Short mmCIF file of C-alpha atoms in Angstrom, two decimals:
data_model
loop_
_atom_site.label_atom_id
_atom_site.label_comp_id
_atom_site.label_asym_id
_atom_site.label_seq_id
_atom_site.Cartn_x
_atom_site.Cartn_y
_atom_site.Cartn_z
CA MET A 1 -56.92 17.88 -33.52
CA LYS A 2 -57.74 20.82 -35.88
CA LEU A 3 -61.29 21.43 -37.48
CA LEU A 4 -62.12 23.89 -40.17
CA LYS A 5 -65.63 25.51 -40.22
CA VAL A 6 -67.20 25.66 -43.65
CA GLU A 7 -70.47 26.81 -45.24
CA LYS A 8 -72.80 23.77 -45.08
CA LEU A 9 -74.35 22.14 -48.22
CA LYS A 10 -77.84 23.47 -48.84
CA LYS A 11 -80.73 21.02 -48.38
CA ASP A 12 -82.25 21.83 -51.75
CA TYR A 13 -78.97 20.89 -53.37
CA LEU A 14 -78.73 17.68 -51.46
CA GLU A 15 -82.41 16.86 -52.41
CA SER A 16 -81.59 17.54 -56.02
CA ILE A 17 -78.97 14.91 -56.08
CA GLY A 18 -81.09 12.39 -54.21
CA PHE A 19 -79.59 12.71 -50.77
CA SER A 20 -82.71 12.72 -48.68
CA TRP A 21 -81.43 11.67 -45.19
CA HIS A 22 -79.73 15.12 -44.60
CA THR A 23 -81.63 15.89 -41.46
CA ASP A 24 -81.68 13.70 -38.29
CA SER A 25 -84.85 13.04 -36.25
CA ASP A 26 -83.88 15.94 -33.81
CA GLY A 27 -83.79 18.34 -36.65
CA SER A 28 -79.98 18.63 -36.76
CA ASP A 29 -77.92 18.32 -39.95
CA TYR A 30 -76.40 14.88 -40.72
CA ILE A 31 -73.60 16.38 -42.92
CA SER A 32 -71.39 18.56 -40.56
CA ASP A 33 -70.29 22.04 -41.41
CA GLU A 34 -66.59 21.28 -40.47
CA LEU A 35 -63.76 19.52 -41.96
CA VAL A 36 -61.11 17.47 -40.17
CA CYS A 37 -57.70 18.76 -41.10
CA VAL A 38 -55.10 16.17 -41.81
CA ASN A 39 -51.68 16.45 -43.30
CA SER A 40 -50.37 14.46 -46.19
CA ASN A 41 -48.40 12.17 -43.98
CA GLU A 42 -51.49 11.30 -41.95
CA ALA A 43 -53.55 10.66 -45.16
CA ASN A 44 -50.85 8.38 -46.63
CA ALA A 45 -50.62 6.53 -43.26
CA TYR A 46 -54.42 5.80 -43.53
CA TYR A 47 -53.88 4.55 -47.14
CA GLU A 48 -50.99 2.41 -46.25
CA ALA A 49 -52.89 0.94 -43.18
CA ALA A 50 -55.82 -0.30 -45.40
CA ASN A 51 -53.48 -1.86 -47.81
CA GLU A 52 -51.46 -3.73 -45.21
CA LEU A 53 -54.53 -4.86 -43.30
CA TYR A 54 -56.26 -6.08 -46.42
CA ASP A 55 -53.39 -8.52 -47.13
CA MET A 56 -53.67 -9.61 -43.42
CA PHE A 57 -57.28 -10.26 -43.86
CA ILE A 58 -56.61 -12.40 -46.91
CA ALA A 59 -54.20 -14.51 -44.84
CA VAL A 60 -56.59 -14.96 -41.99
CA ALA A 61 -59.57 -15.89 -44.18
CA GLN A 62 -57.40 -18.53 -45.77
CA ASN A 63 -56.47 -19.88 -42.31
CA VAL A 64 -60.31 -19.92 -41.37
CA ILE A 65 -61.10 -21.89 -44.39
CA ASP A 66 -58.10 -24.29 -44.22
CA ASN A 67 -58.81 -25.11 -40.51
CA ASP A 68 -62.59 -24.98 -40.61
CA ARG A 69 -62.86 -22.12 -38.10
CA PHE A 70 -66.29 -20.90 -39.27
CA ASP A 71 -67.73 -21.42 -35.86
CA GLU A 72 -65.42 -18.84 -34.26
CA LEU A 73 -66.68 -16.27 -36.76
CA ALA A 74 -70.25 -17.30 -36.20
CA ILE A 75 -70.69 -18.04 -39.97
CA PRO A 76 -74.22 -19.66 -40.66
CA PHE A 77 -73.98 -23.24 -41.83
CA ASN A 78 -75.95 -22.54 -44.96
CA LEU A 79 -73.37 -20.07 -46.25
CA ARG A 80 -70.21 -22.09 -45.72
CA ASP A 81 -70.30 -23.80 -49.18
CA ILE A 82 -70.89 -20.56 -50.93
CA ILE A 83 -68.06 -18.93 -49.14
CA LYS A 84 -65.63 -21.64 -50.17
CA ILE A 85 -66.87 -21.52 -53.80
CA SER A 86 -66.39 -17.68 -53.96
CA TRP A 87 -62.99 -17.89 -52.28
CA GLU A 88 -61.56 -20.50 -54.66
CA ASN A 89 -62.40 -18.76 -57.92
CA GLU A 90 -60.90 -15.37 -58.71
CA VAL A 91 -63.97 -14.31 -60.78
CA HIS A 92 -65.48 -13.49 -57.42
CA TRP A 93 -63.86 -10.17 -57.11
CA HIS A 94 -64.31 -7.95 -53.97
CA LEU A 95 -65.64 -4.70 -55.18
CA TYR A 96 -65.29 -2.47 -52.05
CA GLY A 97 -65.17 -2.29 -48.29
CA ARG A 98 -64.56 0.27 -45.52
CA PHE A 99 -62.01 0.00 -42.64
CA ASP A 100 -63.01 1.86 -39.45
CA PHE A 101 -60.01 3.29 -37.58
CA ALA A 102 -59.21 4.99 -34.25
CA GLY A 103 -56.39 7.37 -34.16
CA GLY A 104 -54.27 8.51 -37.03
CA ILE A 105 -54.25 12.25 -36.14
CA ASP A 106 -51.86 14.29 -33.91
CA GLY A 107 -49.48 11.41 -33.49
CA LYS A 108 -52.12 8.94 -32.23
CA PRO A 109 -51.41 5.49 -33.75
CA ILE A 110 -53.93 4.09 -36.30
CA LYS A 111 -55.84 1.06 -34.73
CA LEU A 112 -58.22 -1.04 -36.62
CA LEU A 113 -61.77 -1.21 -35.06
CA GLU A 114 -63.36 -3.39 -37.72
CA PHE A 115 -63.70 -3.95 -41.51
CA ASN A 116 -67.16 -3.32 -43.10
CA ALA A 117 -66.35 -5.52 -46.16
CA ASP A 118 -69.73 -6.72 -47.19
CA THR A 119 -72.23 -3.92 -47.24
CA PRO A 120 -70.49 -0.70 -46.26
CA THR A 121 -72.43 2.50 -46.43
CA MET A 122 -71.22 6.11 -45.98
CA LEU A 123 -70.20 5.80 -49.61
CA PHE A 124 -72.10 8.70 -51.07
CA GLU A 125 -71.06 11.07 -48.36
CA SER A 126 -67.43 10.07 -48.78
CA ALA A 127 -67.19 9.92 -52.53
CA ILE A 128 -69.44 12.86 -53.41
CA LEU A 129 -70.43 15.15 -50.59
CA GLN A 130 -67.20 15.89 -48.99
CA TRP A 131 -65.78 16.75 -52.42
CA ALA A 132 -68.83 19.07 -53.02
CA LEU A 133 -68.10 20.65 -49.56
CA LEU A 134 -64.64 21.76 -50.81
CA LYS A 135 -65.91 22.93 -54.06
CA GLN A 136 -68.79 25.01 -52.58
CA ASN A 137 -66.31 26.68 -50.18
CA ASN A 138 -63.91 27.54 -53.02
CA MET A 139 -61.22 25.18 -51.79
CA ASP A 140 -59.15 22.92 -54.07
CA GLU A 141 -61.17 19.74 -54.34
CA ARG A 142 -57.90 17.82 -54.91
CA SER A 143 -56.95 18.60 -51.40
CA GLN A 144 -58.42 15.32 -50.05
CA PHE A 145 -57.57 11.73 -49.86
CA ASN A 146 -60.60 10.88 -51.98
CA ASN A 147 -60.39 8.98 -55.29
CA ILE A 148 -63.17 6.57 -54.29
CA TYR A 149 -65.15 7.19 -57.51
CA GLU A 150 -62.25 6.52 -59.86
CA ALA A 151 -61.08 3.52 -57.81
CA LEU A 152 -64.54 1.93 -57.91
CA MET A 153 -64.69 2.51 -61.69
CA ASP A 154 -61.39 0.75 -62.14
CA ASN A 155 -62.40 -2.09 -59.86
CA PHE A 156 -65.63 -2.65 -61.72
CA LYS A 157 -63.38 -3.10 -64.80
CA ARG A 158 -61.41 -5.62 -62.93
CA LEU A 159 -64.51 -7.84 -62.73
CA ILE A 160 -63.56 -8.52 -66.28
CA THR A 161 -59.78 -8.09 -66.50
CA LEU A 162 -59.16 -9.86 -63.18
CA ASN A 163 -55.76 -8.30 -62.83
CA ASP A 164 -54.00 -5.03 -61.78
CA ASP A 165 -54.54 -3.23 -65.09
CA PRO A 166 -58.13 -2.27 -65.93
CA SER A 167 -57.23 -0.68 -69.21
CA SER A 168 -57.98 -3.89 -71.15
CA PHE A 169 -61.50 -3.89 -70.03
CA GLU A 170 -63.01 -3.01 -73.48
CA GLU A 171 -60.85 -5.63 -75.17
CA TYR A 172 -62.38 -8.46 -73.00
CA TYR A 173 -65.86 -7.07 -72.13
CA GLN A 174 -68.64 -8.96 -73.95
CA GLY A 175 -71.86 -7.28 -72.92
CA TRP A 176 -72.14 -8.91 -69.55
CA LYS A 177 -74.79 -7.21 -67.36
CA ILE A 178 -75.00 -6.26 -63.64
CA LEU A 179 -78.33 -5.98 -61.81
CA PHE A 180 -78.10 -3.74 -58.69
CA SER A 181 -80.49 -4.31 -55.75
CA SER A 182 -81.32 -3.03 -52.40
CA ILE A 183 -84.39 -3.33 -50.20
CA ALA A 184 -87.20 -0.93 -51.02
CA ASN A 185 -87.64 1.13 -47.83
CA ASN A 186 -84.11 2.33 -47.04
CA GLN A 187 -83.21 5.54 -48.86
CA GLU A 188 -79.56 5.37 -47.78
CA GLU A 189 -79.12 1.92 -49.22
CA ILE A 190 -81.07 2.78 -52.37
CA LEU A 191 -78.92 5.78 -53.10
CA THR A 192 -75.67 3.89 -52.26
CA THR A 193 -76.73 1.10 -54.63
CA LYS A 194 -77.72 3.56 -57.43
CA LEU A 195 -74.37 5.35 -57.08
CA LEU A 196 -72.57 1.98 -57.62
CA GLU A 197 -74.73 1.37 -60.64
CA HIS A 198 -73.94 4.83 -62.03
CA ILE A 199 -70.15 4.10 -61.60
CA ALA A 200 -70.50 0.64 -63.17
CA LYS A 201 -72.38 2.12 -66.18
CA GLU A 202 -69.62 4.83 -66.62
CA ALA A 203 -66.99 1.97 -66.44
CA GLY A 204 -68.70 0.42 -69.50
CA PHE A 205 -71.12 -2.18 -68.13
CA HIS A 206 -74.69 -2.75 -69.07
CA THR A 207 -76.65 -2.21 -65.75
CA HIS A 208 -80.12 -2.12 -64.32
CA PHE A 209 -81.55 -1.50 -60.80
CA ALA A 210 -84.31 -3.45 -59.17
CA TYR A 211 -85.54 -3.88 -55.56
CA VAL A 212 -84.63 -7.25 -54.26
CA ASP A 213 -88.26 -8.47 -54.13
CA GLU A 214 -88.61 -7.77 -57.95
CA VAL A 215 -85.61 -10.06 -58.72
CA GLU A 216 -86.22 -13.67 -59.99
CA PHE A 217 -83.87 -16.51 -58.96
CA ASN A 218 -83.52 -19.78 -60.81
CA GLU A 219 -80.88 -22.37 -59.62
CA ASN A 220 -80.46 -23.75 -63.07
CA GLU A 221 -80.60 -20.54 -65.22
CA GLY A 222 -79.54 -17.72 -62.97
CA ILE A 223 -80.78 -14.26 -61.98
CA PHE A 224 -83.52 -12.43 -63.93
CA LYS A 225 -85.50 -9.19 -63.95
CA ASP A 226 -88.40 -8.90 -66.40
CA GLY A 227 -87.13 -11.97 -68.27
CA GLN A 228 -83.54 -10.56 -68.74
CA ASN A 229 -80.74 -12.61 -67.40
CA TYR A 230 -77.92 -10.87 -65.57
CA GLU A 231 -74.53 -12.41 -65.16
CA TYR A 232 -73.72 -10.26 -62.02
CA TRP A 233 -75.96 -9.32 -59.13
CA PHE A 234 -74.86 -6.70 -56.69
CA LYS A 235 -76.94 -6.76 -53.42
CA LEU A 236 -76.66 -4.27 -50.59
CA ILE A 237 -78.06 -6.90 -48.30
CA PRO A 238 -75.86 -8.43 -45.66
CA TRP A 239 -75.01 -11.98 -46.34
CA GLU A 240 -75.76 -13.04 -42.73
CA ASP A 241 -79.32 -11.46 -43.09
CA ILE A 242 -79.79 -13.62 -46.23
CA ALA A 243 -78.61 -16.73 -44.30
CA ILE A 244 -80.77 -16.18 -41.24
CA GLU A 245 -83.93 -14.46 -42.64
CA GLU A 246 -83.95 -15.69 -46.20
CA GLY A 247 -82.80 -19.27 -46.05
CA GLU A 248 -84.47 -20.24 -49.27
CA LEU A 249 -82.61 -17.49 -51.08
CA ALA A 250 -79.35 -18.58 -49.54
CA ALA A 251 -79.96 -22.09 -50.89
CA LEU A 252 -80.84 -20.73 -54.32
CA LEU A 253 -77.75 -18.53 -54.51
CA THR A 254 -75.58 -21.39 -53.48
CA GLN A 255 -76.95 -23.48 -56.38
CA ILE A 256 -76.73 -20.64 -58.87
CA MET A 257 -73.05 -20.26 -58.03
CA LYS A 258 -72.33 -23.99 -58.18
CA ASN A 259 -73.91 -24.01 -61.62
CA GLN A 260 -71.80 -20.90 -62.55
CA LYS A 261 -74.89 -19.03 -63.60
CA ALA A 262 -74.17 -15.75 -61.84
CA ILE A 263 -71.46 -13.89 -59.86
CA ILE A 264 -72.58 -12.01 -56.67
CA LEU A 265 -71.19 -8.85 -55.41
CA ASN A 266 -69.73 -8.47 -52.76
CA PRO A 267 -68.66 -12.14 -52.79
CA ALA A 268 -69.86 -14.40 -50.05
CA TYR A 269 -66.25 -14.69 -48.60
CA THR A 270 -66.53 -10.99 -47.54
CA LEU A 271 -68.71 -12.18 -44.74
CA LEU A 272 -65.47 -13.70 -43.19
CA PHE A 273 -64.02 -10.11 -43.20
CA GLN A 274 -67.18 -8.57 -42.04
CA SER A 275 -67.51 -10.97 -38.93
CA LYS A 276 -65.92 -9.24 -35.97
CA GLY A 277 -64.84 -12.76 -34.86
CA ILE A 278 -62.00 -12.49 -37.40
CA MET A 279 -60.50 -9.76 -35.23
CA LYS A 280 -59.68 -12.45 -32.57
CA ILE A 281 -57.82 -14.61 -35.20
CA LEU A 282 -56.02 -11.52 -36.60
CA TRP A 283 -54.60 -10.84 -33.08
CA GLU A 284 -53.69 -14.58 -32.72
CA LEU A 285 -51.79 -14.72 -36.13
CA TYR A 286 -50.40 -11.16 -35.81
CA PRO A 287 -49.91 -10.64 -32.07
CA ASN A 288 -48.98 -7.10 -31.00
CA HIS A 289 -49.18 -5.81 -34.64
CA PRO A 290 -49.12 -2.03 -34.48
CA LEU A 291 -52.37 -1.58 -36.36
CA LEU A 292 -54.31 -4.13 -34.27
CA LEU A 293 -56.02 -4.15 -30.78
CA GLU A 294 -55.99 -7.11 -28.57
CA THR A 295 -59.12 -9.08 -29.19
CA LYS A 296 -60.48 -12.31 -27.61
CA ASP A 297 -63.75 -14.21 -27.27
CA LYS A 298 -63.79 -13.57 -23.54
CA PRO A 299 -63.25 -10.35 -21.41
CA LEU A 300 -59.77 -9.06 -21.29
CA SER A 301 -57.95 -9.02 -17.95
CA GLY A 302 -56.16 -6.01 -16.69
CA LYS A 303 -57.23 -3.51 -19.29
CA SER A 304 -60.31 -1.66 -20.54
CA TYR A 305 -62.16 -3.29 -23.31
CA VAL A 306 -65.20 -2.98 -25.66
CA LYS A 307 -67.68 -5.74 -25.88
CA LYS A 308 -69.11 -5.99 -29.46
CA PRO A 309 -71.60 -8.35 -31.21
CA ILE A 310 -69.86 -10.42 -33.92
CA PHE A 311 -72.53 -9.23 -36.36
CA GLY A 312 -73.98 -5.84 -35.40
CA ARG A 313 -74.97 -2.52 -37.04
CA GLU A 314 -74.83 1.16 -35.93
CA GLY A 315 -73.29 0.71 -32.51
CA ALA A 316 -76.07 -1.54 -31.16
CA ASN A 317 -75.29 -3.83 -28.16
CA ILE A 318 -71.86 -2.35 -27.70
CA SER A 319 -70.46 -1.74 -24.17
CA ILE A 320 -67.25 -0.09 -22.90
CA ILE A 321 -65.86 -1.60 -19.77
CA LYS A 322 -63.18 0.08 -17.50
CA ASN A 323 -62.07 -1.43 -14.18
CA ASP A 324 -64.81 -4.18 -14.49
CA GLU A 325 -67.52 -1.39 -14.75
CA VAL A 326 -69.63 -0.55 -17.69
CA ILE A 327 -69.08 3.12 -18.46
CA CYS A 328 -71.03 3.43 -21.65
CA GLU A 329 -73.41 1.05 -23.56
CA ASN A 330 -76.00 0.94 -26.27
CA GLN A 331 -78.90 -1.35 -26.30
CA GLY A 332 -80.04 -3.36 -29.41
CA PRO A 333 -81.23 -6.53 -30.94
CA TYR A 334 -77.88 -8.48 -31.15
CA GLN A 335 -77.74 -10.78 -28.15
CA ASN A 336 -75.42 -13.63 -29.09
CA ASN A 337 -71.72 -14.13 -30.09
CA PHE A 338 -69.63 -11.24 -28.81
CA ILE A 339 -65.88 -10.38 -29.07
CA TYR A 340 -63.90 -8.36 -26.54
CA GLN A 341 -61.56 -5.75 -28.06
CA GLU A 342 -59.07 -3.61 -26.19
CA PHE A 343 -60.42 -0.10 -25.67
CA VAL A 344 -58.84 2.82 -27.36
CA GLU A 345 -60.16 6.35 -27.47
CA LEU A 346 -61.22 7.81 -30.83
CA ASN A 347 -59.86 11.17 -32.01
CA GLU A 348 -61.56 13.67 -29.67
CA TYR A 349 -62.32 17.42 -29.89
CA ASN A 350 -64.50 19.29 -27.45
CA LYS A 351 -66.04 16.06 -26.13
CA GLU A 352 -66.99 14.72 -29.47
CA TYR A 353 -65.33 11.65 -30.93
CA TYR A 354 -64.18 11.27 -34.51
CA GLN A 355 -63.76 7.93 -36.22
CA ALA A 356 -61.91 7.56 -39.49
CA GLY A 357 -63.43 5.41 -42.29
CA VAL A 358 -61.09 4.41 -45.05
CA PHE A 359 -62.70 2.91 -48.33
CA PHE A 360 -60.83 0.09 -50.00
CA ALA A 361 -61.36 -0.80 -53.64
CA TYR A 362 -58.33 -2.82 -54.79
CA GLU A 363 -56.39 -0.39 -52.59
CA GLY A 364 -57.06 2.28 -50.05
CA CYS A 365 -59.01 5.06 -51.93
CA GLY A 366 -60.67 7.57 -49.67
CA LEU A 367 -61.12 8.93 -46.14
CA GLY A 368 -64.09 10.26 -44.34
CA PHE A 369 -65.07 10.71 -40.63
CA ARG A 370 -67.98 10.20 -38.39
CA LYS A 371 -68.48 11.94 -35.17
CA GLY A 372 -70.64 11.43 -32.16
CA SER A 373 -70.51 10.12 -28.65
CA MET A 374 -67.93 7.41 -27.24
CA ILE A 375 -70.03 4.69 -29.01
CA LEU A 376 -70.93 5.85 -32.60
CA ASP A 377 -74.50 4.99 -33.51
CA ASN A 378 -77.16 6.00 -35.93
CA THR A 379 -77.15 9.58 -34.53
CA SER A 380 -73.56 10.20 -35.63
CA LYS A 381 -72.73 12.86 -38.20
CA PHE A 382 -70.65 12.65 -41.34
CA VAL A 383 -67.57 14.91 -41.38
CA GLY A 384 -65.49 15.49 -44.47
CA HIS A 385 -61.73 16.28 -44.37
CA ILE A 386 -59.10 18.43 -46.07
CA ILE A 387 -55.38 17.93 -46.48
CA GLU A 388 -53.41 20.85 -45.02
CA GLU A 389 -49.66 21.05 -44.54
#
């Protein structure tokens, strides 16, 4: 694995564009001063893997719905109706997600770890900052697998065109508005949401931003801010959190969708993709597929494996087990519903581990890396990449 040292982005520049979480609690930089070197074949393989896997996720989600397998994915009861409604009508368009991969470099096969399909972050870093790293270091900014910004703009247009070709957006767009929301006390989520709002506005939408506690919900009339009705609501709030912590809101959103008063992004069905329980059914329907790792709802016999919560964040409650012994684990709040996934090492350099993240917006559209210890958590760093032959 080859890394290229570069001059790091200055903190005053990062502050000037709203990127405030540039320094971790130990004083170290969150944005690494190195780039992962990949060749064009490796970049294309990440692209192809994301596209193939997305089709597989669609097939598995259909299997879950057709056979009422929601329990296996730990889907809350109060979201099952809204998931089915969003699945059955194509107006509920999946805006974007991020696949996390092991491998893909130096001949190591690409293996899917999980799909962050509902509320993926690392967007600003991948779309904007790694491009800025190339530009600042006088490198060709086109030498990346990174058309995330443009892909998102086209996919916003597909909310209206609902087909491959976004060029007819202006012909069909009739002033429909998108309200973008995040919680008020998380700078990363606020900036991610505002970036998406900026892209939607550039695509041609009328947009507005509001914290979620400022938004008004009416089951018969829709979603409002300051008396203004919005046909679309983008929320960077996980569906499972809405179900568990905001049951009244889950019920309101279900009625709003049943009454066809608003479209919510990302759609409720993305919770099926987000649940790590889907990895078990993927393996069941596509056994020994080269992009997949064996995954079950009980410990694997005869091989090393990773125990993961079905719904978890930032590496919490993950354990790595080799020869029936825990060799690495993180504590956290997620205590129920685990899956057991075959262990595979991440790309490694000098005892640091690098995990590829590939964004998907209608198709694979960009690559970025995180690095850290064997279990990546909220202390991991963002690492850009460059395509070198």
